[in-house]
Coordinates of C-alpha atoms and ligand atoms in Angstrom, one line a residue:
Chain R
M1 CA 7.2 59.8 -114.7
P2 CA 5.4 61.9 -111.8
K3 CA 7.4 63.3 -109.4
D4 CA 5.8 62.0 -106.8
D5 CA 6.4 58.5 -107.7
L6 CA 10.4 59.0 -108.5
K7 CA 10.3 60.3 -104.5
K8 CA 8.6 57.0 -103.6
L9 CA 11.6 55.1 -105.3
Y10 CA 14.1 57.5 -103.7
D11 CA 12.6 56.6 -100.2
V12 CA 13.4 53.2 -101.1
L13 CA 16.7 53.3 -101.5
E14 CA 16.9 55.5 -98.3
L15 CA 18.1 59.1 -100.7
P16 CA 16.8 62.3 -101.3
P17 CA 15.8 62.8 -105.2
D18 CA 18.8 65.0 -105.9
A19 CA 21.5 62.0 -105.1
P20 CA 24.0 62.0 -106.9
L21 CA 24.6 58.9 -109.0
R22 CA 27.5 57.0 -106.6
D23 CA 25.3 57.4 -103.7
V24 CA 22.3 55.4 -106.0
H25 CA 24.8 52.5 -106.3
N26 CA 26.4 52.5 -103.1
S27 CA 22.7 52.3 -101.1
H28 CA 21.8 50.3 -103.9
L29 CA 24.9 47.6 -102.8
R30 CA 24.4 48.6 -99.1
L31 CA 20.5 47.3 -98.8
K32 CA 21.1 44.6 -101.0
K33 CA 23.7 43.4 -98.6
L34 CA 21.6 44.0 -95.4
Y35 CA 18.4 41.8 -96.9
S36 CA 19.6 39.5 -98.8
G37 CA 21.8 37.8 -95.6
E38 CA 22.1 37.5 -92.1
S39 CA 22.6 40.4 -89.7
I40 CA 22.7 41.2 -85.9
V41 CA 20.4 43.8 -86.6
L42 CA 17.4 42.2 -88.5
E43 CA 18.2 38.9 -85.9
P44 CA 16.3 39.8 -82.5
L45 CA 13.4 40.3 -85.1
G46 CA 12.8 37.1 -85.6
E47 CA 9.7 35.8 -86.8
E48 CA 8.3 39.5 -87.0
F49 CA 10.9 39.6 -90.0
T50 CA 10.0 36.7 -92.3
D51 CA 11.5 35.9 -95.3
K52 CA 8.5 36.6 -97.8
K53 CA 9.1 40.3 -96.1
K54 CA 12.8 40.6 -96.9
K55 CA 12.2 39.1 -100.5
K56 CA 9.4 41.8 -100.8
I57 CA 12.0 44.7 -99.8
L58 CA 14.3 43.6 -102.1
E59 CA 12.3 43.4 -104.8
Q60 CA 11.4 46.8 -104.3
I61 CA 15.0 47.7 -104.1
E62 CA 15.6 46.3 -107.3
E63 CA 13.1 47.6 -109.1
A64 CA 13.7 51.1 -107.3
Y65 CA 17.6 51.2 -108.6
A66 CA 16.2 50.2 -112.1
K67 CA 13.7 52.8 -112.4
I68 CA 16.1 55.3 -111.2
L69 CA 18.8 54.2 -113.3
A70 CA 16.4 54.6 -116.2
S71 CA 15.3 57.6 -115.5
R72 CA 18.8 59.1 -115.0
A73 CA 20.2 58.0 -118.1
P74 CA 19.2 60.7 -120.4
E75 CA 21.3 63.4 -117.8
A76 CA 24.4 61.1 -117.8
S77 CA 24.6 61.3 -121.8
R78 CA 23.5 64.4 -122.1
T79 CA 26.2 66.4 -124.3
E80 CA 28.9 68.8 -121.8
P81 CA 27.5 72.2 -123.1
L82 CA 24.5 71.8 -121.6
F83 CA 25.9 71.4 -117.9
S84 CA 26.9 73.9 -115.9
A85 CA 30.5 74.2 -114.5
E86 CA 29.3 72.9 -111.3
A87 CA 27.3 70.1 -112.9
A88 CA 29.8 69.1 -114.8
E89 CA 32.4 69.2 -112.4
E90 CA 29.7 66.8 -110.2
K91 CA 29.2 64.7 -113.2
L92 CA 33.6 64.3 -113.2
S93 CA 32.7 62.1 -109.3
E94 CA 29.9 60.1 -110.7
P95 CA 30.1 56.7 -112.8
E96 CA 30.5 57.8 -116.4
D97 CA 27.7 56.9 -118.5
P98 CA 27.7 53.2 -119.1
A99 CA 26.9 53.7 -123.1
A100 CA 30.5 55.3 -123.5
V101 CA 32.2 53.0 -121.0
V102 CA 34.5 50.0 -123.0
Y103 CA 34.2 47.4 -119.9
S104 CA 37.6 45.9 -120.3
G105 CA 39.2 44.2 -116.8
P106 CA 40.5 47.1 -115.4
R107 CA 37.5 49.4 -115.7
L108 CA 35.2 46.4 -114.1
R109 CA 38.1 46.4 -111.1
K110 CA 37.8 50.3 -111.3
A111 CA 33.9 50.1 -110.8
R112 CA 34.5 47.5 -108.2
D113 CA 36.6 49.8 -106.5
A114 CA 34.3 52.4 -106.6
K115 CA 31.7 50.6 -105.0
N116 CA 33.7 49.3 -102.0
V117 CA 33.1 45.8 -102.9
S118 CA 36.4 43.4 -102.0
L119 CA 37.4 41.1 -104.5
N120 CA 36.6 38.0 -101.7
E121 CA 33.2 39.7 -100.4
L122 CA 32.6 39.6 -104.2
S123 CA 33.5 35.9 -104.9
K124 CA 31.1 35.0 -101.9
E125 CA 28.5 36.7 -103.2
L126 CA 28.6 35.0 -106.6
K127 CA 29.6 31.8 -105.6
L128 CA 32.6 32.2 -108.2
R129 CA 36.6 31.9 -107.6
L130 CA 38.6 33.9 -106.4
E131 CA 41.4 33.1 -108.8
L132 CA 39.2 33.3 -111.7
L133 CA 37.7 37.1 -110.4
N134 CA 41.2 38.2 -110.4
N135 CA 42.1 36.9 -113.6
L136 CA 39.2 38.0 -115.0
E137 CA 39.8 42.0 -114.3
A138 CA 43.8 41.6 -114.8
E139 CA 42.5 40.4 -118.6
R140 CA 44.8 37.1 -118.2
F141 CA 42.8 35.8 -121.2
E142 CA 45.0 32.5 -121.5
T143 CA 43.5 31.5 -118.0
L144 CA 39.8 32.2 -118.4
P145 CA 37.2 29.9 -119.5
E146 CA 35.4 29.0 -122.9
A147 CA 33.7 32.7 -124.2
I148 CA 30.1 30.4 -123.3
Y149 CA 31.2 30.3 -120.1
L150 CA 32.9 33.5 -119.2
R151 CA 29.6 35.7 -120.9
A152 CA 27.5 33.9 -118.3
Q153 CA 29.7 35.1 -115.3
L154 CA 30.2 38.3 -116.8
R155 CA 26.9 38.9 -116.8
T156 CA 26.6 37.7 -113.0
Y157 CA 29.8 40.4 -112.0
A158 CA 27.4 43.2 -113.8
A159 CA 24.5 43.0 -112.2
F160 CA 25.9 42.5 -108.8
L161 CA 27.6 45.5 -109.1
G162 CA 24.8 47.2 -111.0
L163 CA 26.8 47.6 -114.2
P164 CA 25.0 47.0 -117.5
P165 CA 24.7 43.1 -117.9
V166 CA 24.6 43.0 -122.0
K167 CA 27.2 45.5 -122.5
V168 CA 29.7 44.8 -120.1
A169 CA 29.2 40.7 -121.5
D170 CA 30.0 42.0 -125.0
D171 CA 33.0 44.5 -124.5
Y172 CA 34.6 42.3 -122.5
L173 CA 34.3 39.6 -124.6
R174 CA 35.2 41.7 -127.6
R175 CA 38.6 42.0 -126.1
Y176 CA 39.0 38.4 -125.2
N177 CA 37.7 37.1 -129.1
A178 CA 40.7 39.9 -130.4
W179 CA 42.9 38.2 -128.0
K180 CA 42.2 35.0 -129.0
E181 CA 42.4 35.9 -132.9
K182 CA 45.3 37.4 -132.1
T183 CA 47.4 34.2 -130.8
S184 CA 45.8 31.5 -132.6
P185 CA 48.0 30.5 -135.6
P186 CA 47.3 32.9 -138.6
P187 CA 45.3 31.4 -141.8
P188 CA 48.1 29.7 -144.0
E189 CA 47.8 32.1 -146.9
G190 CA 47.5 35.4 -145.1
A191 CA 50.4 37.7 -144.2
S192 CA 52.3 37.0 -141.6
R193 CA 53.5 39.7 -139.7
R194 CA 57.3 38.9 -140.2
H195 CA 56.1 39.0 -144.0
R196 CA 55.2 42.7 -144.1
S197 CA 57.7 44.3 -141.9
Chain D
M1 CA 27.3 78.9 -86.7
A2 CA 25.1 81.6 -88.1
P3 CA 23.1 82.6 -84.9
K4 CA 19.9 82.5 -86.8
S5 CA 19.4 78.7 -86.2
K6 CA 18.2 79.4 -82.1
V7 CA 17.2 76.8 -80.4
K8 CA 13.6 76.9 -78.6
E9 CA 14.0 77.9 -74.8
G10 CA 14.2 74.7 -72.7
E11 CA 14.4 71.7 -75.2
I12 CA 14.1 68.4 -73.4
W13 CA 16.3 65.5 -74.5
A14 CA 15.7 61.8 -73.1
I15 CA 18.4 59.4 -73.1
G16 CA 17.2 55.8 -72.6
G17 CA 17.4 52.7 -74.9
G18 CA 15.9 49.7 -73.0
K19 CA 19.4 47.6 -72.1
G20 CA 21.4 48.3 -68.9
G21 CA 25.0 49.3 -69.3
T22 CA 25.1 50.8 -72.8
G23 CA 26.5 54.1 -71.9
K24 CA 23.3 56.3 -71.0
T25 CA 25.0 57.8 -68.3
F26 CA 28.0 58.6 -70.0
I27 CA 26.7 59.9 -72.7
T28 CA 23.9 62.0 -70.9
S29 CA 27.2 63.8 -68.9
S30 CA 29.0 64.2 -71.9
A31 CA 27.0 65.3 -74.4
G32 CA 25.5 67.5 -71.1
T33 CA 29.4 69.0 -70.3
Y34 CA 29.7 69.7 -74.4
L35 CA 26.8 71.5 -74.4
A36 CA 27.8 73.9 -71.3
R37 CA 31.2 74.4 -72.8
K38 CA 29.4 75.9 -75.7
G39 CA 27.6 78.5 -73.6
R40 CA 24.5 76.4 -73.2
Q41 CA 22.3 76.7 -70.0
V42 CA 22.2 72.6 -68.9
V43 CA 20.5 70.9 -66.3
L44 CA 20.7 67.3 -66.3
V45 CA 18.2 65.6 -64.8
D46 CA 18.9 61.4 -63.3
M47 CA 15.2 60.0 -63.6
D48 CA 17.3 56.1 -63.3
I49 CA 14.7 55.1 -60.5
G50 CA 16.7 53.1 -58.6
G51 CA 19.9 53.1 -60.4
A52 CA 20.7 57.2 -60.2
N53 CA 24.5 57.5 -60.3
L54 CA 24.6 60.5 -62.4
H55 CA 26.2 62.3 -59.7
T56 CA 29.1 60.7 -59.5
F57 CA 30.0 61.1 -63.0
F58 CA 30.9 64.8 -61.7
G59 CA 32.7 64.0 -58.6
I60 CA 29.5 64.0 -56.3
S61 CA 29.2 61.0 -53.6
R62 CA 26.6 62.1 -51.1
P63 CA 24.4 64.8 -53.2
Q64 CA 22.6 66.8 -50.6
K65 CA 18.9 67.1 -52.3
S66 CA 17.9 64.7 -54.9
L67 CA 14.4 63.6 -56.2
T68 CA 13.5 61.4 -53.0
S69 CA 12.7 64.8 -51.4
F70 CA 10.3 65.7 -54.6
F71 CA 8.6 62.2 -54.3
E72 CA 7.9 62.0 -50.8
M73 CA 7.9 65.5 -49.4
G74 CA 6.2 67.4 -52.5
A75 CA 9.6 69.8 -52.6
S76 CA 9.8 71.5 -56.3
L77 CA 11.8 70.2 -58.5
G78 CA 13.6 74.0 -59.5
D79 CA 14.8 73.7 -55.6
L80 CA 16.0 70.6 -56.3
V81 CA 19.1 71.8 -59.0
V82 CA 22.1 71.6 -57.6
P83 CA 25.6 73.5 -59.5
T84 CA 28.3 71.5 -60.6
E85 CA 31.6 72.5 -61.0
M86 CA 31.1 73.5 -64.4
P87 CA 30.2 76.7 -65.3
N88 CA 26.5 76.7 -67.2
M89 CA 25.8 73.2 -65.9
S90 CA 23.9 71.9 -62.8
L91 CA 22.3 69.1 -61.7
I92 CA 19.2 67.2 -60.1
T93 CA 20.5 63.8 -58.4
G94 CA 18.5 60.6 -58.7
D95 CA 16.3 59.4 -56.2
I96 CA 19.5 57.4 -53.9
H97 CA 17.0 55.3 -51.7
S98 CA 16.4 53.0 -54.6
M99 CA 12.6 53.6 -54.7
A100 CA 10.2 51.4 -57.1
S101 CA 9.7 52.6 -60.3
D102 CA 6.1 51.6 -59.9
K103 CA 5.8 53.6 -57.0
I104 CA 5.2 56.8 -58.9
T105 CA 1.8 57.9 -58.4
F106 CA 0.2 59.5 -61.8
S107 CA -0.4 62.9 -60.2
Q108 CA 3.6 62.6 -59.0
K109 CA 4.4 61.6 -63.1
L110 CA 2.4 64.9 -64.2
K111 CA 3.8 67.2 -61.9
L112 CA 7.2 65.8 -62.3
F113 CA 6.6 66.8 -65.9
R114 CA 5.5 69.9 -65.8
Q115 CA 8.1 70.7 -63.3
I116 CA 10.6 69.6 -66.1
M117 CA 9.6 71.5 -68.8
K118 CA 9.8 74.6 -66.5
L119 CA 13.1 74.3 -65.2
N120 CA 15.8 77.5 -66.2
A121 CA 17.6 75.9 -68.9
Q122 CA 18.0 75.9 -72.6
T123 CA 18.7 72.5 -72.8
V124 CA 17.4 70.0 -69.7
L125 CA 18.6 66.4 -70.2
V126 CA 17.2 63.4 -68.7
D127 CA 19.2 60.3 -67.8
L128 CA 16.2 58.0 -68.1
G129 CA 18.0 54.6 -67.1
A130 CA 17.4 51.0 -68.1
G131 CA 14.2 49.6 -68.8
S132 CA 10.9 49.9 -70.8
H133 CA 8.7 50.5 -67.3
N134 CA 5.8 53.2 -68.2
N135 CA 6.9 55.8 -66.2
T136 CA 9.9 55.7 -68.0
L137 CA 8.1 55.9 -72.0
D138 CA 6.4 58.3 -71.0
T139 CA 9.0 60.2 -70.0
F140 CA 10.5 59.5 -73.2
L141 CA 7.8 61.0 -75.0
I142 CA 7.8 64.3 -73.6
A143 CA 11.0 65.1 -75.1
D144 CA 11.7 67.2 -77.9
K145 CA 14.5 65.0 -78.9
M146 CA 14.0 61.1 -78.2
I147 CA 18.0 59.6 -77.6
V148 CA 18.7 56.1 -77.8
V149 CA 21.8 54.6 -76.3
L150 CA 23.1 51.1 -77.9
V151 CA 25.6 49.2 -77.9
P152 CA 26.4 46.6 -81.0
E153 CA 25.4 43.6 -79.8
V154 CA 22.1 41.5 -80.4
I155 CA 20.4 41.6 -76.7
A156 CA 21.3 45.4 -76.9
I157 CA 19.6 45.5 -80.2
E158 CA 16.5 43.1 -78.9
N159 CA 16.2 45.7 -76.1
M160 CA 15.9 48.7 -78.1
Y161 CA 13.7 47.7 -80.5
H162 CA 11.2 46.7 -77.6
F163 CA 11.6 49.6 -76.0
I164 CA 11.3 52.3 -79.5
K165 CA 8.1 49.5 -80.4
N166 CA 6.5 50.1 -76.6
S167 CA 7.1 53.7 -77.0
L168 CA 5.2 53.9 -80.4
F169 CA 2.3 51.8 -79.2
R170 CA 2.3 54.2 -76.2
K171 CA 2.3 57.2 -77.9
V172 CA -0.4 55.7 -80.7
K173 CA -2.7 54.6 -77.6
M174 CA -2.2 57.8 -75.8
T175 CA -2.4 59.7 -79.2
L176 CA -6.2 58.2 -79.9
K177 CA -7.3 58.2 -76.0
E178 CA -6.7 62.2 -76.5
Y179 CA -9.2 62.1 -79.4
G180 CA -12.0 60.1 -78.0
F181 CA -10.9 56.7 -79.1
K182 CA -9.7 54.7 -75.9
E183 CA -10.0 51.7 -76.3
I184 CA -9.7 50.9 -79.8
V185 CA -5.9 50.3 -80.2
Q186 CA -5.7 47.8 -77.5
H187 CA -8.6 46.2 -79.0
I188 CA -7.4 45.8 -82.3
W189 CA -4.3 44.8 -80.6
D190 CA -5.2 42.1 -78.2
R191 CA -7.2 40.4 -81.5
R192 CA -4.6 40.8 -84.0
Q193 CA -4.5 37.5 -84.8
S194 CA -8.6 37.6 -86.4
Y195 CA -7.1 41.0 -87.9
G196 CA -4.0 39.1 -89.9
I197 CA -1.6 41.5 -88.0
V198 CA 1.2 40.4 -87.0
N199 CA 3.2 43.9 -86.0
L200 CA 2.7 47.1 -84.6
K201 CA 3.7 48.8 -88.3
E202 CA 0.6 46.8 -89.6
L203 CA -2.0 47.9 -86.5
I204 CA -1.0 51.4 -87.7
D205 CA -1.6 51.1 -91.5
Y206 CA -4.8 49.2 -90.5
L207 CA -5.8 52.1 -88.1
R208 CA -5.0 54.3 -90.8
E209 CA -7.0 52.6 -93.4
S210 CA -9.8 51.8 -91.7
F211 CA -10.7 55.1 -89.7
S212 CA -9.4 57.8 -92.2
Y213 CA -9.8 60.5 -89.0
I214 CA -7.4 58.3 -86.8
G215 CA -4.8 58.5 -90.0
T216 CA -5.3 61.9 -90.3
I217 CA -4.5 62.4 -86.8
L218 CA -1.9 59.7 -86.4
D219 CA -0.1 61.7 -89.4
H220 CA -0.1 64.7 -87.9
E221 CA 1.0 63.5 -84.3
L222 CA 3.5 60.9 -85.2
S223 CA 5.3 63.1 -87.6
S224 CA 7.3 64.3 -84.1
F225 CA 8.1 60.8 -83.4
Q226 CA 11.1 60.7 -84.1
I227 CA 14.3 58.8 -82.6
H228 CA 17.8 59.7 -82.6
L229 CA 20.7 56.6 -82.1
V230 CA 23.7 57.1 -80.5
L231 CA 26.2 54.2 -80.6
N232 CA 28.5 53.3 -78.7
M233 CA 31.3 51.1 -77.2
V234 CA 32.0 50.2 -81.1
R235 CA 35.4 48.5 -82.3
N236 CA 35.4 48.6 -85.8
N237 CA 34.2 50.0 -89.0
Q238 CA 31.8 47.4 -89.2
D239 CA 29.9 48.2 -86.2
V240 CA 29.9 51.7 -87.3
Q241 CA 28.0 50.8 -90.0
L242 CA 25.2 49.1 -87.8
G243 CA 24.0 52.4 -87.2
A244 CA 22.7 52.9 -90.7
S245 CA 21.4 49.5 -90.8
I246 CA 19.3 50.0 -87.8
K247 CA 17.7 53.0 -89.3
S248 CA 16.9 51.0 -92.5
V249 CA 15.6 48.8 -90.4
M250 CA 13.0 50.8 -88.4
M251 CA 11.9 52.7 -91.5
K252 CA 11.0 49.9 -93.9
Y253 CA 9.9 47.5 -90.8
L254 CA 8.4 50.0 -88.4
G255 CA 7.5 52.9 -90.2
I256 CA 9.7 55.1 -87.8
P257 CA 12.0 57.3 -88.8
I258 CA 16.0 57.4 -87.3
H259 CA 18.5 59.6 -87.0
Y260 CA 21.9 58.0 -86.6
S261 CA 23.7 60.7 -84.8
G262 CA 27.0 59.3 -83.8
Y263 CA 29.1 57.1 -82.3
V264 CA 31.4 56.8 -79.6
E265 CA 34.0 53.9 -79.7
Y266 CA 35.2 51.8 -76.7
S267 CA 37.9 53.4 -75.2
D268 CA 39.7 52.7 -71.8
A269 CA 39.8 56.2 -71.4
V270 CA 36.1 56.2 -70.4
W271 CA 36.0 53.6 -67.6
K272 CA 38.9 55.3 -66.2
S273 CA 37.2 58.5 -66.0
V274 CA 34.4 57.5 -64.7
R275 CA 36.6 55.4 -62.0
E276 CA 38.3 59.0 -61.4
R277 CA 35.4 60.6 -61.2
K278 CA 36.1 63.3 -63.2
P279 CA 33.6 64.7 -66.2
F280 CA 35.0 62.7 -69.3
M281 CA 34.8 65.8 -71.1
L282 CA 36.9 67.8 -69.3
N283 CA 40.0 65.9 -68.8
Y284 CA 39.7 63.7 -72.0
L285 CA 39.6 66.4 -74.3
A286 CA 41.9 65.5 -76.3
T287 CA 40.7 61.7 -77.2
G288 CA 39.5 60.4 -80.2
C289 CA 35.9 60.0 -77.7
A290 CA 35.5 63.1 -77.2
K291 CA 35.9 64.3 -80.8
E292 CA 33.4 61.8 -81.3
I293 CA 31.1 63.4 -78.7
E294 CA 31.5 66.7 -80.0
I295 CA 30.0 65.3 -83.7
L296 CA 26.9 63.4 -82.2
T297 CA 26.1 66.4 -80.1
E298 CA 25.8 68.9 -82.9
N299 CA 24.1 66.2 -85.2
L300 CA 21.7 66.0 -81.9
I301 CA 21.1 69.9 -81.9
K302 CA 20.3 70.1 -85.3
S303 CA 18.8 66.5 -85.7
A304 CA 21.5 65.7 -88.5
D305 CA 22.8 62.7 -89.4
I306 CA 26.4 61.4 -89.0
D307 CA 28.3 61.2 -92.3
I308 CA 29.4 57.9 -92.7
P309 CA 31.8 56.7 -95.9
G310 CA 29.8 54.1 -97.8
V311 CA 26.7 55.2 -96.6
A312 CA 25.0 57.6 -98.5
Ligands
LIG401 N1 32.4 54.6 -75.2 C1 32.9 53.8 -74.0 N2 34.2 53.1 -74.2 C2 34.7 51.9 -72.7 N3 33.9 51.9 -71.6 C3 32.5 52.7 -71.7 C4 32.1 53.2 -72.8 N4 31.1 54.3 -72.6 C5 30.5 53.6 -71.2 N5 32.0 52.6 -71.2 C6 31.9 51.8 -69.6 O1 30.8 50.9 -69.0 C7 29.3 51.2 -67.9 C8 28.4 51.8 -68.1 O2 28.3 53.4 -68.6 P1 27.2 53.6 -68.3 O3 26.9 53.7 -66.2 O4 27.2 55.5 -68.5 O5 26.0 53.2 -68.5 P2 24.3 53.1 -68.6 O6 23.7 52.9 -70.0 O7 23.8 54.6 -67.6 O8 24.1 51.5 -67.1 P3 22.7 51.9 -66.4 O9 21.8 51.3 -67.4 O10 23.2 50.7 -65.6 O11 22.1 53.3 -65.9 C9 30.6 52.4 -67.2 O12 31.6 51.5 -66.4 C10 31.9 53.4 -68.8 O13 32.6 53.4 -67.7
LIG402 MG1 22.6 54.9 -66.0

C-alpha cells in the first residue's frame, strides 16, 4: 500500500504511523465506543451530527483498523533474528501474532484485560449474559451452551475485541470438544484408563 | 530541558472558551504564575470586558491603573502594566467600569492588538472572559496559542463548540477578505441550503473544491488554527477522557486539530485560594491541582498533548 494511503488510515485512528500495535487496538476500541454510543461530546452537535455521519465514521474506523492490521501482519510474524534488540523488546509488549496464539478462555480474558474492557461493558455491548462471559473465560465448559451456539458467541466476542473471529472460535471449540470427549462415556470396546494402568 | 527549545519573544496566549465560570481566570493566573516561577517574563492582560477580576487572584482589590485609561484616555498599554508580588510577573487589570464590549471601536481594537504584541514580555497571557463576541474572537485569533477552558458538562461543551466554530468562521472570512474574496464566504453560507451545506466543515470543503486558489490560501492560513484544550473541574477518569473525545470529534467533524493539553481536578483548595485572594500556585504548591497545572502549562509551551492511559 502506498505510504500516503496508509497514513490516512492511521489518521482515521488518530495515530502516528509508527504507533505500536497496542495503540492501534486501543484507539479502535475507544473510537468505536465514542461513535456508536451516546456521549455528551456528541449531544450538543444535535442534528448537525447525523446518524448517517456517525455510521460513516464507524465504517471508516473499521476499514482503517482492518487494513492496518493486515498491513502489519507480516511484521508481527517475522522471525526473531530479524528484529533489533529494541524492536524485539517492543514486540514483547505488543499482542502476539494472532496465528501463534491459542485462544483459550484465560487467553481471551487476558486480551480483554489488555484492552481495558470490563466484563460488564462487554456484556452490555454484546448483549450476552455476564455469567456466560465469565464461564466462557473460566472455561467452565459444563455450563456453556452447545457448540453451535457457542461458536456464534465466540465470534461476536472476538470481533468486538479486534481478535480474529474464526480462529478464536476454532481454537476455543477445539478445547471445548476435547473436554467433551474426555467426559463422555468411553466407547464400549475402548481401553479405559483403569484398564491401562 | 535543552536550551535549544527557546521560544520566540512575546508569545501571546489567549484563554477563552465561551462559557462563563469554567475557570478561565483561575487557569490564566495559575499558568502565568507557573511560567513566572520558571523564570519567564510574564504579563497577564485582563480582557474580560465587563467582568474583570484577574487582579483579585493576586490580592489586588483596587487597581490603580486599568484598561479604562486605554479606552477612555488613550493611554498606551505599556504604561498600564503594574507589578505583582510575584517576581517576573506583571499585570494589566481589566476595565472595572463595566464597559460594554461593543463600545470598543475598530481602530481602538487594532491599536490594542498592536500594543499587546509589543508588550515587553516573553509570554503575554490574555484572559478573554466568557462569551463569543466578535471582539473576543478577534483577540483569540491574534494569539499564538488559542486556549479554551472547559468543564465536563453539556452546556459548556456546547458553548465551546459555538466559540470555536465562530472563531474559525471569522478566521476564514477575514483571511479571504485579505485576499480579495470579501463577500464570498458569507454569501455562500447565507445560501447554504441551496448548496447542500450543513456545517462549517462542509462550507470550507466546498470553498476548497470549487476554487483551487482559495483552497491553497486556506491550507496555508488555517494550518495555524490549532486549539489547546484545558479541562477544568474534572471529578473522575471519565471526565478526563472527555478531552480525548472532544479532540476526536473536532477533527473528524470540523477538521480542526486540538491539542488536549491537560486537566485540573475539582478541588476545594481552588476556591479557598480564590477566597483568600492569594495566587494558587504559590500557596497550594503541594496539591494535585498544582501538579496538573504544571503539566498542562508544560504541554502548552510545547504544543503537546497530555498522556492519558487508555488513549493512544
Ligand atoms: N479546579 C477547580 N476546582 C474547584 N473550583 C474551581 C476550580 N476552578 C475554578 N474554580 C472556581 O470556580 C469559580 C470560577 O472560576 P473563574 O473565575 O476562574 O472562572 P472564569 O471562567 O474566569 O469565570 P468568568 O467567565 O466569570 O470570567 C471560582 O470561584 C473558582 O474558585
Ligand atoms: Mg474570569
